Coordinates of C-alpha atoms and ligand atoms in Angstrom, one line a residue:
X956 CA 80.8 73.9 83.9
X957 CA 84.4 74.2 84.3
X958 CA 85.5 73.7 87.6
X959 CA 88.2 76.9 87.3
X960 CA 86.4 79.5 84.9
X961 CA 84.0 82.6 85.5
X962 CA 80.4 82.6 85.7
X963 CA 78.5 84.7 83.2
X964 CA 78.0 87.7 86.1
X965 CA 82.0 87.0 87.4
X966 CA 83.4 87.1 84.0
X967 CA 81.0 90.9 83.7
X968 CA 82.6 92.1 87.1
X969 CA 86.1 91.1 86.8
X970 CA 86.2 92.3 83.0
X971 CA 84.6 95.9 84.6
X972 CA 86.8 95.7 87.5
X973 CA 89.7 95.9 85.3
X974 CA 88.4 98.5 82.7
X975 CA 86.9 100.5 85.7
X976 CA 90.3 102.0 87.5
X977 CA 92.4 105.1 87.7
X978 CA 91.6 105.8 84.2
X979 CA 88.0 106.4 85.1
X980 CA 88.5 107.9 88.5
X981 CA 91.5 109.9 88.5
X982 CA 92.6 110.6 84.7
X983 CA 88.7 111.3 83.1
X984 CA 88.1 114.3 85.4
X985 CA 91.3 115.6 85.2
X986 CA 91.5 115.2 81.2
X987 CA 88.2 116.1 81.0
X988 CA 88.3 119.4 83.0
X989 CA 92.0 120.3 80.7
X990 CA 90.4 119.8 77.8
X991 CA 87.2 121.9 78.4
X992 CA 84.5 119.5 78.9
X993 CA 81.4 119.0 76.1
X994 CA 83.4 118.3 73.2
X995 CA 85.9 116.1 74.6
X996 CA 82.9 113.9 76.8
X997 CA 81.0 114.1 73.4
X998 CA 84.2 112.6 71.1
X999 CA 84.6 110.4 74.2
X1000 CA 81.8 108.8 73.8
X1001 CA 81.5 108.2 70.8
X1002 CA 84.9 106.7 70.0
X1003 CA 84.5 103.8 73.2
X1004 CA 80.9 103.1 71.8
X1005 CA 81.9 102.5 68.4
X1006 CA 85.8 102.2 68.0
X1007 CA 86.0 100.6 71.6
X1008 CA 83.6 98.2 72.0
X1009 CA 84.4 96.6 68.7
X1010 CA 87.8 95.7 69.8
X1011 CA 86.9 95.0 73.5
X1012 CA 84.0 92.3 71.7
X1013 CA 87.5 90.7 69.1
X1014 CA 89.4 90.4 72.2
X1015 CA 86.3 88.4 74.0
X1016 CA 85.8 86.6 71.0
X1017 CA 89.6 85.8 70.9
X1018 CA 89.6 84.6 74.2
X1019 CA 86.3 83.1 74.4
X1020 CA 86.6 81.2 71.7
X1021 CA 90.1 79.2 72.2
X1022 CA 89.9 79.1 76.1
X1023 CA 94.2 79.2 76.0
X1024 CA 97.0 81.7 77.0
X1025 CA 97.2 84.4 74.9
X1026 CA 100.0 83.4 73.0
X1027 CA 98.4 80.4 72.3
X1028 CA 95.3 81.9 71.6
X1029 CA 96.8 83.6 68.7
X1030 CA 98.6 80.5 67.6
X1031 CA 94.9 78.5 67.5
X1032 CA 93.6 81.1 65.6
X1033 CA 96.2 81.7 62.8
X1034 CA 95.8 79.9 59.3
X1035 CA 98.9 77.2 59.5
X1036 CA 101.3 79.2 57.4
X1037 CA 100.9 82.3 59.4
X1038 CA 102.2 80.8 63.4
X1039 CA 104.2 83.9 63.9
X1040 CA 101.2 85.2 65.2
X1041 CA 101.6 83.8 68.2
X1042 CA 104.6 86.8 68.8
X1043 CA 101.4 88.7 69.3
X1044 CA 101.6 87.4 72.7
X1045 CA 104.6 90.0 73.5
X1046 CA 101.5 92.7 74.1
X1047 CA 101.6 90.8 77.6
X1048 CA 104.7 93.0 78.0
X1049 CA 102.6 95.9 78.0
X1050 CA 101.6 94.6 81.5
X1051 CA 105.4 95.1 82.9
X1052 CA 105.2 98.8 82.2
X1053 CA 101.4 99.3 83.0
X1054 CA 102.0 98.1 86.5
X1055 CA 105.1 99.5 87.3
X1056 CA 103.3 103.2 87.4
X1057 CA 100.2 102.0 88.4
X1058 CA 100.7 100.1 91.4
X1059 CA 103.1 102.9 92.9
X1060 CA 99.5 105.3 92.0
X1061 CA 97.8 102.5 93.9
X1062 CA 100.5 103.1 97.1
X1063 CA 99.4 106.5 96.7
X1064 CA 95.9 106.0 97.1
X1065 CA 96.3 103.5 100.2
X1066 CA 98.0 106.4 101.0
X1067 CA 95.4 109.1 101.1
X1068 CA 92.8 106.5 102.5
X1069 CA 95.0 107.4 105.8
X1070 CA 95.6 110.9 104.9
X1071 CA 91.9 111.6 104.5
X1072 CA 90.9 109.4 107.6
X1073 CA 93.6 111.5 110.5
X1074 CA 94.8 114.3 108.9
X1075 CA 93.2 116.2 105.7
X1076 CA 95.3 119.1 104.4
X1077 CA 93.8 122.9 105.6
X1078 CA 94.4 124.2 101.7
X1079 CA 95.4 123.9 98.5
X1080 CA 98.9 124.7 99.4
X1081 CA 99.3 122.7 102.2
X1082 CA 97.9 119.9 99.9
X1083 CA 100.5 120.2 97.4
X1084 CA 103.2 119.8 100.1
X1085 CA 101.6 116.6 101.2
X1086 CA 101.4 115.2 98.2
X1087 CA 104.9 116.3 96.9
X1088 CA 106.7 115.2 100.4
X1089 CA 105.3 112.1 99.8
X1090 CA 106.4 111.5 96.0
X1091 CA 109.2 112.9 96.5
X1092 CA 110.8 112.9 100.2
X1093 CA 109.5 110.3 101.7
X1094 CA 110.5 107.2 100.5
X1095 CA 109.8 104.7 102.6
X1096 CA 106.3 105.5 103.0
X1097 CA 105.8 105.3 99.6
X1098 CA 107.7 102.3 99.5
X1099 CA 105.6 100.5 102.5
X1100 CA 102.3 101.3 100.7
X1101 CA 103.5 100.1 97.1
X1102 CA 104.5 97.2 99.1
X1103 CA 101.4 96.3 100.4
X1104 CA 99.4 97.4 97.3
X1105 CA 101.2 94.3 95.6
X1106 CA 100.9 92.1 98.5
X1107 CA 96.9 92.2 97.5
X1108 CA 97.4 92.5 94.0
X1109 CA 100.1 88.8 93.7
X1110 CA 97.7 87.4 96.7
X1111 CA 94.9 87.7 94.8
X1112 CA 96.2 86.2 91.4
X1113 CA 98.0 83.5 93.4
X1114 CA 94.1 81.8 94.5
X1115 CA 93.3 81.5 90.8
X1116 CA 90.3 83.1 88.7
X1117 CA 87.8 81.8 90.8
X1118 CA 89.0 82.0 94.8
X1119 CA 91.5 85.3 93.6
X1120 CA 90.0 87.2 91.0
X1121 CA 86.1 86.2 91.1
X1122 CA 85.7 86.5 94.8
X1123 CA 88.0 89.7 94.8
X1124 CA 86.0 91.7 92.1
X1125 CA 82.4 89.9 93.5
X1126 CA 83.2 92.0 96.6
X1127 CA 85.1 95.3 95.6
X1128 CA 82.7 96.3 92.5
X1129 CA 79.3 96.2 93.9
X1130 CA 80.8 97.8 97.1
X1131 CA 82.2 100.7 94.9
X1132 CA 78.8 100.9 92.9
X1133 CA 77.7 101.5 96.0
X1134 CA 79.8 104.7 97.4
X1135 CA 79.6 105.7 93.8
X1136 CA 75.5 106.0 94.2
X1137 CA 76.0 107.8 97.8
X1138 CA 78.7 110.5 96.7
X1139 CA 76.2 110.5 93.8
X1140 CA 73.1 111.0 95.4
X1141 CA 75.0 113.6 97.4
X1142 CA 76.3 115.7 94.7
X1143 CA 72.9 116.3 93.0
X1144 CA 72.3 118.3 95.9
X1145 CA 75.2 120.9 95.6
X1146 CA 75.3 124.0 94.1
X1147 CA 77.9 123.2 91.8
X1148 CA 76.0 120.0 90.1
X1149 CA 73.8 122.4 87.6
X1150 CA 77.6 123.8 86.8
X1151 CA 79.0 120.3 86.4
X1152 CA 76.2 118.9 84.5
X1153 CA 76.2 121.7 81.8
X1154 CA 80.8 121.6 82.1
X1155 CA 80.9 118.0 81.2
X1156 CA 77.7 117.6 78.3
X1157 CA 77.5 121.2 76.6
X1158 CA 79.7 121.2 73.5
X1159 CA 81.5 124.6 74.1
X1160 CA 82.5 125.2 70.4
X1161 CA 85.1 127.8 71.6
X1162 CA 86.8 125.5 73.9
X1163 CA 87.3 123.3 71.1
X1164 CA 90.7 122.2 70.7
X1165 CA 91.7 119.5 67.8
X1166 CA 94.1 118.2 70.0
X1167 CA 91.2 117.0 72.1
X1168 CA 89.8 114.6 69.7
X1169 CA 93.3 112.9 70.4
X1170 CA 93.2 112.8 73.6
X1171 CA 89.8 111.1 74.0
X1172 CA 89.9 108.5 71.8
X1173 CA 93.5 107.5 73.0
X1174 CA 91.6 107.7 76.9
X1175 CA 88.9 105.5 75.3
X1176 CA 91.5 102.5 74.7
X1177 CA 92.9 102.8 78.1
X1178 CA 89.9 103.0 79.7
X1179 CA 88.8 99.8 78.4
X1180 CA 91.7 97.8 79.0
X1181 CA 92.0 96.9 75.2
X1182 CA 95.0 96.6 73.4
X1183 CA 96.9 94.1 75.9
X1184 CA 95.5 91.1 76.0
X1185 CA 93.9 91.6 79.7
X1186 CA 90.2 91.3 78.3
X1187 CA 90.8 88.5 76.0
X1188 CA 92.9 86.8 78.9
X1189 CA 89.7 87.4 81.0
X1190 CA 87.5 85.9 78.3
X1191 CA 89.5 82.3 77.9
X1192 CA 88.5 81.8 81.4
X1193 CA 84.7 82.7 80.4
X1194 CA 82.2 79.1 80.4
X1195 CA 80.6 78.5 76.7
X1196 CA 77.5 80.0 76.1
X1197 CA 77.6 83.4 77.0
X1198 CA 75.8 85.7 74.9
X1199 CA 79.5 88.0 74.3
X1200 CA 78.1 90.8 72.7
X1201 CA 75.8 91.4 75.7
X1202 CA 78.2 90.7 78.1
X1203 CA 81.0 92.9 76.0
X1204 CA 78.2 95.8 76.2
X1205 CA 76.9 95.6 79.9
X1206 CA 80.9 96.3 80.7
X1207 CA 81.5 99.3 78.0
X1208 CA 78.2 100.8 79.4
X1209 CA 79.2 100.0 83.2
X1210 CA 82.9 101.8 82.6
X1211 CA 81.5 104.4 80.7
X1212 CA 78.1 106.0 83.5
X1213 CA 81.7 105.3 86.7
X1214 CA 83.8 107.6 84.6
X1215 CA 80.6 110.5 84.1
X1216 CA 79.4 109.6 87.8
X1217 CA 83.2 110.3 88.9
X1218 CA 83.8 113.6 86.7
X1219 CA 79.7 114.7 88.2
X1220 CA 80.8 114.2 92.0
X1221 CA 84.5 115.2 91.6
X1222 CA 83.5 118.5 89.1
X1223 CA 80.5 119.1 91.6
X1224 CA 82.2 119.8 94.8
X1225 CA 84.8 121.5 92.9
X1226 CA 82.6 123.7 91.4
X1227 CA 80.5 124.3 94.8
X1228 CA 83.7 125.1 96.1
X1229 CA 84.5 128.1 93.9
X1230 CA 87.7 125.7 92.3
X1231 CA 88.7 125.4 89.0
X1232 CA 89.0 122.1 86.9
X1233 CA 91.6 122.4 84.3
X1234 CA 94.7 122.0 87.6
X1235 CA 96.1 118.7 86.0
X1236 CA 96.8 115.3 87.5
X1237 CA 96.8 117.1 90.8
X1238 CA 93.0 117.5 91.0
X1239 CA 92.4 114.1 92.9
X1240 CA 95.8 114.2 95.2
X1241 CA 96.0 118.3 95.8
X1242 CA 92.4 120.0 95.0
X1243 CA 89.9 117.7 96.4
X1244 CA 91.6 117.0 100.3
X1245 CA 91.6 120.8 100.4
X1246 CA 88.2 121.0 99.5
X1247 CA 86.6 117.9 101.7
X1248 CA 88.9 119.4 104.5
X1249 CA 86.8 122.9 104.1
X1250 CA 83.5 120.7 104.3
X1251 CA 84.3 119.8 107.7
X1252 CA 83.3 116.2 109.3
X1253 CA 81.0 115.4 106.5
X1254 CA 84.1 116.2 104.4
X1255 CA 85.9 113.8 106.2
X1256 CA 83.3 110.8 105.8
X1257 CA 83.3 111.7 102.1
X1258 CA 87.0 112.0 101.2
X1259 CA 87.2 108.6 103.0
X1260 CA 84.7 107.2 101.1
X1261 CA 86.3 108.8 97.6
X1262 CA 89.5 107.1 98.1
X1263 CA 88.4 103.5 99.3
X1264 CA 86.6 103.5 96.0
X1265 CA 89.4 105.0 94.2
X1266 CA 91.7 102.1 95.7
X1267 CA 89.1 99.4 95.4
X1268 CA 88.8 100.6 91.9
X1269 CA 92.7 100.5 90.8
X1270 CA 93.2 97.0 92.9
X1271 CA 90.7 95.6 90.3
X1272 CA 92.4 96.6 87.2
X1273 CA 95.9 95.9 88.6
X1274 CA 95.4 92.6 88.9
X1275 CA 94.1 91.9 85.2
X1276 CA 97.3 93.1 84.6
X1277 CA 99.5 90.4 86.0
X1278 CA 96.9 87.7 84.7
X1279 CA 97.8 87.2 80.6
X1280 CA 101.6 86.5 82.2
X1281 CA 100.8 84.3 84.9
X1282 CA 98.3 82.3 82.6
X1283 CA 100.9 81.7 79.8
X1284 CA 103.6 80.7 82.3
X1285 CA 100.4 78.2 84.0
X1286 CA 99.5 76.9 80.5
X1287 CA 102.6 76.7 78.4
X1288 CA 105.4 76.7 80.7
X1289 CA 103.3 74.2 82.7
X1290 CA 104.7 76.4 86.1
X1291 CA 102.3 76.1 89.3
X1292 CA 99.8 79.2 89.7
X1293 CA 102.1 80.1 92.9
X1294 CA 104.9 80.0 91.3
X1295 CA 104.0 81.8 88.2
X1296 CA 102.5 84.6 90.4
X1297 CA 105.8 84.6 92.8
X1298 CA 108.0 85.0 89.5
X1299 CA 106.2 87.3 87.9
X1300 CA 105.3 89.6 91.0
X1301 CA 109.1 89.9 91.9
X1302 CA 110.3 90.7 88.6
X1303 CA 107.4 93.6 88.1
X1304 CA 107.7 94.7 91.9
X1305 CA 111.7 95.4 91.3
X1306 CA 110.6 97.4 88.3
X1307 CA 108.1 99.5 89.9
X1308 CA 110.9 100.2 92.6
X1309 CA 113.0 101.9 90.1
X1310 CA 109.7 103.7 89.0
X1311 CA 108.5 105.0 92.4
X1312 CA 112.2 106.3 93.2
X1313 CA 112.3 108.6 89.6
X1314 CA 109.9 110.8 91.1
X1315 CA 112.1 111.1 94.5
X1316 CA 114.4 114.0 94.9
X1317 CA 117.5 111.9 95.8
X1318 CA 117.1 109.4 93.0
X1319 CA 115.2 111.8 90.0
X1320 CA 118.5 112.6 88.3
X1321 CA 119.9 109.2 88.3
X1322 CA 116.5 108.2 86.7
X1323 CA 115.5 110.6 84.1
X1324 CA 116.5 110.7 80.3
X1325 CA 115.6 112.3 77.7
X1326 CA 113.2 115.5 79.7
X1327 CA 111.4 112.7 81.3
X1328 CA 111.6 110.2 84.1
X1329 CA 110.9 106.6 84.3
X1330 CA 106.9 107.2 85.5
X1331 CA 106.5 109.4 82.8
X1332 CA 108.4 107.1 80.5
X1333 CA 106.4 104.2 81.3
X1334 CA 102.6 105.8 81.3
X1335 CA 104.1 107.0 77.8
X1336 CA 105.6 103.8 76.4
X1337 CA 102.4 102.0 77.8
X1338 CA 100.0 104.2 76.7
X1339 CA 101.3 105.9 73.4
X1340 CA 102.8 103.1 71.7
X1341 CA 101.8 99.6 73.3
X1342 CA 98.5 99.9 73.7
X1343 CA 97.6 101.5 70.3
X1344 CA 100.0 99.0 68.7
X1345 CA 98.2 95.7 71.1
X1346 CA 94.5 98.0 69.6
X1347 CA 96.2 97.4 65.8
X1348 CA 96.8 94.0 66.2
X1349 CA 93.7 92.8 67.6
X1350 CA 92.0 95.0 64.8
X1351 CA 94.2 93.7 62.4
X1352 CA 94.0 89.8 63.2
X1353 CA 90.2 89.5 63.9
X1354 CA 89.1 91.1 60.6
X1355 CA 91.8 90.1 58.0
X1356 CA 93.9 87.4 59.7
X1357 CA 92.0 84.7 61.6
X1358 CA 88.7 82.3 59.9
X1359 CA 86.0 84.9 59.2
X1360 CA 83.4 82.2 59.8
X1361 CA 84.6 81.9 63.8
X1362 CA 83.2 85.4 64.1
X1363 CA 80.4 85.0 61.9
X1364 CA 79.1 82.2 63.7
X1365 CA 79.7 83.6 67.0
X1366 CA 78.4 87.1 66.5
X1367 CA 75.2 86.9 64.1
X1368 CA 73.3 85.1 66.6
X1369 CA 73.4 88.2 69.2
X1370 CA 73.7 91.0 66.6
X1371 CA 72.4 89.8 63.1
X1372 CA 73.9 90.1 59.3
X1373 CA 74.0 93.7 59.5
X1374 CA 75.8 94.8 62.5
X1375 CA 78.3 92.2 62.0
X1376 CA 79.1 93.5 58.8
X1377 CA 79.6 97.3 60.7
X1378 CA 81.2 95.9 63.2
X1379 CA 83.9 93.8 60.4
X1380 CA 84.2 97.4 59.0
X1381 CA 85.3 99.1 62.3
X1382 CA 87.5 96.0 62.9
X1383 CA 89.1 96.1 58.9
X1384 CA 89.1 99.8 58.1
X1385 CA 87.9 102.5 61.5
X1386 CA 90.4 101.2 64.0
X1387 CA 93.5 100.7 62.4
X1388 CA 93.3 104.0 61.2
X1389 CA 92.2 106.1 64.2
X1390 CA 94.4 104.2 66.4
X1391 CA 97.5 104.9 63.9
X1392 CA 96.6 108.7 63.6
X1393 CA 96.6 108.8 67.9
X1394 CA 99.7 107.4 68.3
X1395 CA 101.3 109.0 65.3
X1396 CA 100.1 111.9 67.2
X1397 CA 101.2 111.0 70.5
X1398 CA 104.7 109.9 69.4
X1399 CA 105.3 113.9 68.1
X1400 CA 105.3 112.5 64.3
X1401 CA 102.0 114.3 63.3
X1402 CA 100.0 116.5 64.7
X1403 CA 96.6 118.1 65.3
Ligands
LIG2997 N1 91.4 100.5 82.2 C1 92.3 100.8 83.3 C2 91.8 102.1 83.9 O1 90.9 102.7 83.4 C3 93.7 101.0 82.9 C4 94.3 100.0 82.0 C5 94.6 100.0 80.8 C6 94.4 98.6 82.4 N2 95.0 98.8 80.3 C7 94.9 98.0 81.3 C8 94.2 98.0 83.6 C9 95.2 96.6 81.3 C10 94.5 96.6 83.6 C11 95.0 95.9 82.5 O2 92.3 102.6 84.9

């Protein structure tokens, strides 16, 4: 073994720990409740089982297979006239502007573990001028708490995969698991479950929106952390011998029950509440302290509870996100691990700066262009065209580009002649497409 890789079970929680995050927790529900449940959950579904998983297994084969850097990765795998391949490696980029919106979120949510542990808001309204003072007034709050968000997050990639990541995710996954099951277990018991069992799996045909269809399969790449190298970065540091398409499955399944456990407990005490879903990203920060405040001292254990899990589950994927860079600077650049995490953290931290200050009163102006500021530009650049674009790629390069025989020989083993040959179709022909028509869609070019 590999004195510096991931054991077969690490490799399964660190790979969850970075799919599992705010996409699950905070955007599903939310997303979920806009676009009218059933339908969306159904298209959902589908699209990460099929469209998803292929993609997340190609990066995991990439990685797993050439145990390098990303770039390099790419490089190993290309036929010799075809090196510029390697340029593939830019979808580490994608990281810069991933983390410079998610780790201020992740200040937020360090945040609210204090907010919900002194001083829950009495109502809805009084919610919404916490959460707004906060974003928007006061600064150096937010600023302290981003701070020490990416304290944990460079400390933690600074040990390595083993002592940093490993050890990091072998603590913070099972533990959320764990308040997952108890908010769980005590949301079966609320009125509202019935309501949010039949909200989030009944197709409501009239609820129906085509634009929905969009929305979930573009949620179903972010969810996964595909499309940016994270997963195949994760996988290079994975030991021979792992059965990949089990391990690839056990995560797509794990990501996908946290995201229907979340939107059950969250829609749950909303609905036993007399609340609506449908209220936007401020379900998790505005809605839900109103309504644990109205609980009373139970409320209290549970909205503490909520948001540890919320931040154990964003730490986890934030640091995937600084790994692809720090690797390539380790392995190519021959840089220490310190000082490859050091370099990289300050750069990204300086960014996120400008990021958290767009949504401040005093700075907003200075920092918005073009109707949107530099948060929203960033979740957009990320998400609408760097992701789908990292999606193509890895589509593009496992089924046409690199030796067909490397994923031959690695898959038919686990999954046998036939799947292999669905899952080269979904790699050649399902992907590229859907994944063009979303962001086509997202960029305003087409639409549904
Ligand atoms: N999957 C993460 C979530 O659901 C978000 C995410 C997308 C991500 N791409 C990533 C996290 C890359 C880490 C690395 O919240």
């Amino acid at each position: 073994m590999h004195k510096n890789r991931f054991t077969r079970i690490g490799f399964i929680l660190a790979a969850a720990g970075s799919a599992v995050g705010l996409g699950n927790i905070w955007k599903f529900p939310y997303i979920a409740g806009e676009n009218g449940g059933g339908v969306f959950v159904l298209v959902y579904l589908a699209t990460v089982l099929f469209i998803g998983m292929s993609i997340f297994i190609g990066e995991v084969l990439l990685g797993s297979y050439a145990h390098k850097d990303a770039v390099t990765t790419f490089e190993t795998h290309s036929p010799s006239k075809k090196k510029y391949w390697k340029f593939s490696g830019f979808t580490f980029l994608t990281g810069v502007f991933i983390l410079s919106f998610y780790a201020v979120v992740v200040g937020w949510i360090f945040n609210y573990v204090v907010v919900a542990a002194t001083a829950l808001p009495a109502n809805v309204q009084e919610a919404e001028s916490v959460f707004m003072s906060l974003l928007q007034k006061d600064v150096w709050t937010q600023i302290f708490y981003y701070t020490l968000a990416f304290i944990v997050i460079a400390y933690t990639i600074s040990r390595g995969v083993k002592k940093g990541i490993e050890k990091l995710n072998n603590i913070l996954m099972p533990t959320l698991i764990i308040i997952l099951a108890v908010l769980l277990i005590y949301s079966v018991q609320l009125d509202g479950f019935t309501q949010a069992l039949s909200f989030m799996f009944s197709p409501n045909i009239d609820k129906f929106k085509s634009g929905s269809i969009i929305v979930a399969v573009g949620h179903a790449f972010f969810t996964l952390s595909i499309g940016m190298v994270t997963i195949l970065t994760y996988a290079a540091s994975l030991d021979k011998g792992v059965n990949i398409v089990k391990a690839s499955l056990t995560i797509v399944i794990m990501d996908t029950l946290i995201a229907i456990v979340a939107g059950l407990i969250i829609f749950s005490i909303l609905f036993s509440a007399g609340q609506e879903p449908g209220k936007g990203a401020g379900l998790v920060f505005i809605t839900l302290p109103a309504v644990f405040y109205e609980m009373g001292s139970i409320g209290t254990v549970l909205a503490i509870a909520f948001f540890v899990a919320l931040a154990f589950a964003a730490v986890t994927s934030a640091v995937s996100v600084l790994e692809p860079t720090v690797m390539y600077l380790v392995e190519r650049r021959g840089m220490k691990r310190k000082k490859a995490t050091y370099s990289v953290s300050v750069i990204f931290y300086i960014i996120g700066i400008f990021t958290l200050l767009s949504n401040t009163t005093a700075f907003s102006s200075l920092l918005t262009f073009g109707g949107k500021n530099l948060f929203d530009w960033f979740d957009f650049i990320s998400a609408a065209i760097l992701m789908p674009i990292g999606g193509i790629i890895v589509a593009v390069f496992v089924g046409y580009i690199m030796d067909q025989k490397v994923a031959r020989e690695a898959l038919v083993p686990y999954i046998g002649e036939n799947l292999y040959k669905v899952w080269l179709f979904i790699m050649r022909v399902v992907a590229p497409i859907a994944v063009l028509l979303v962001m086509l869609n997202e960029m305003g070019v087409i639409s549904f």
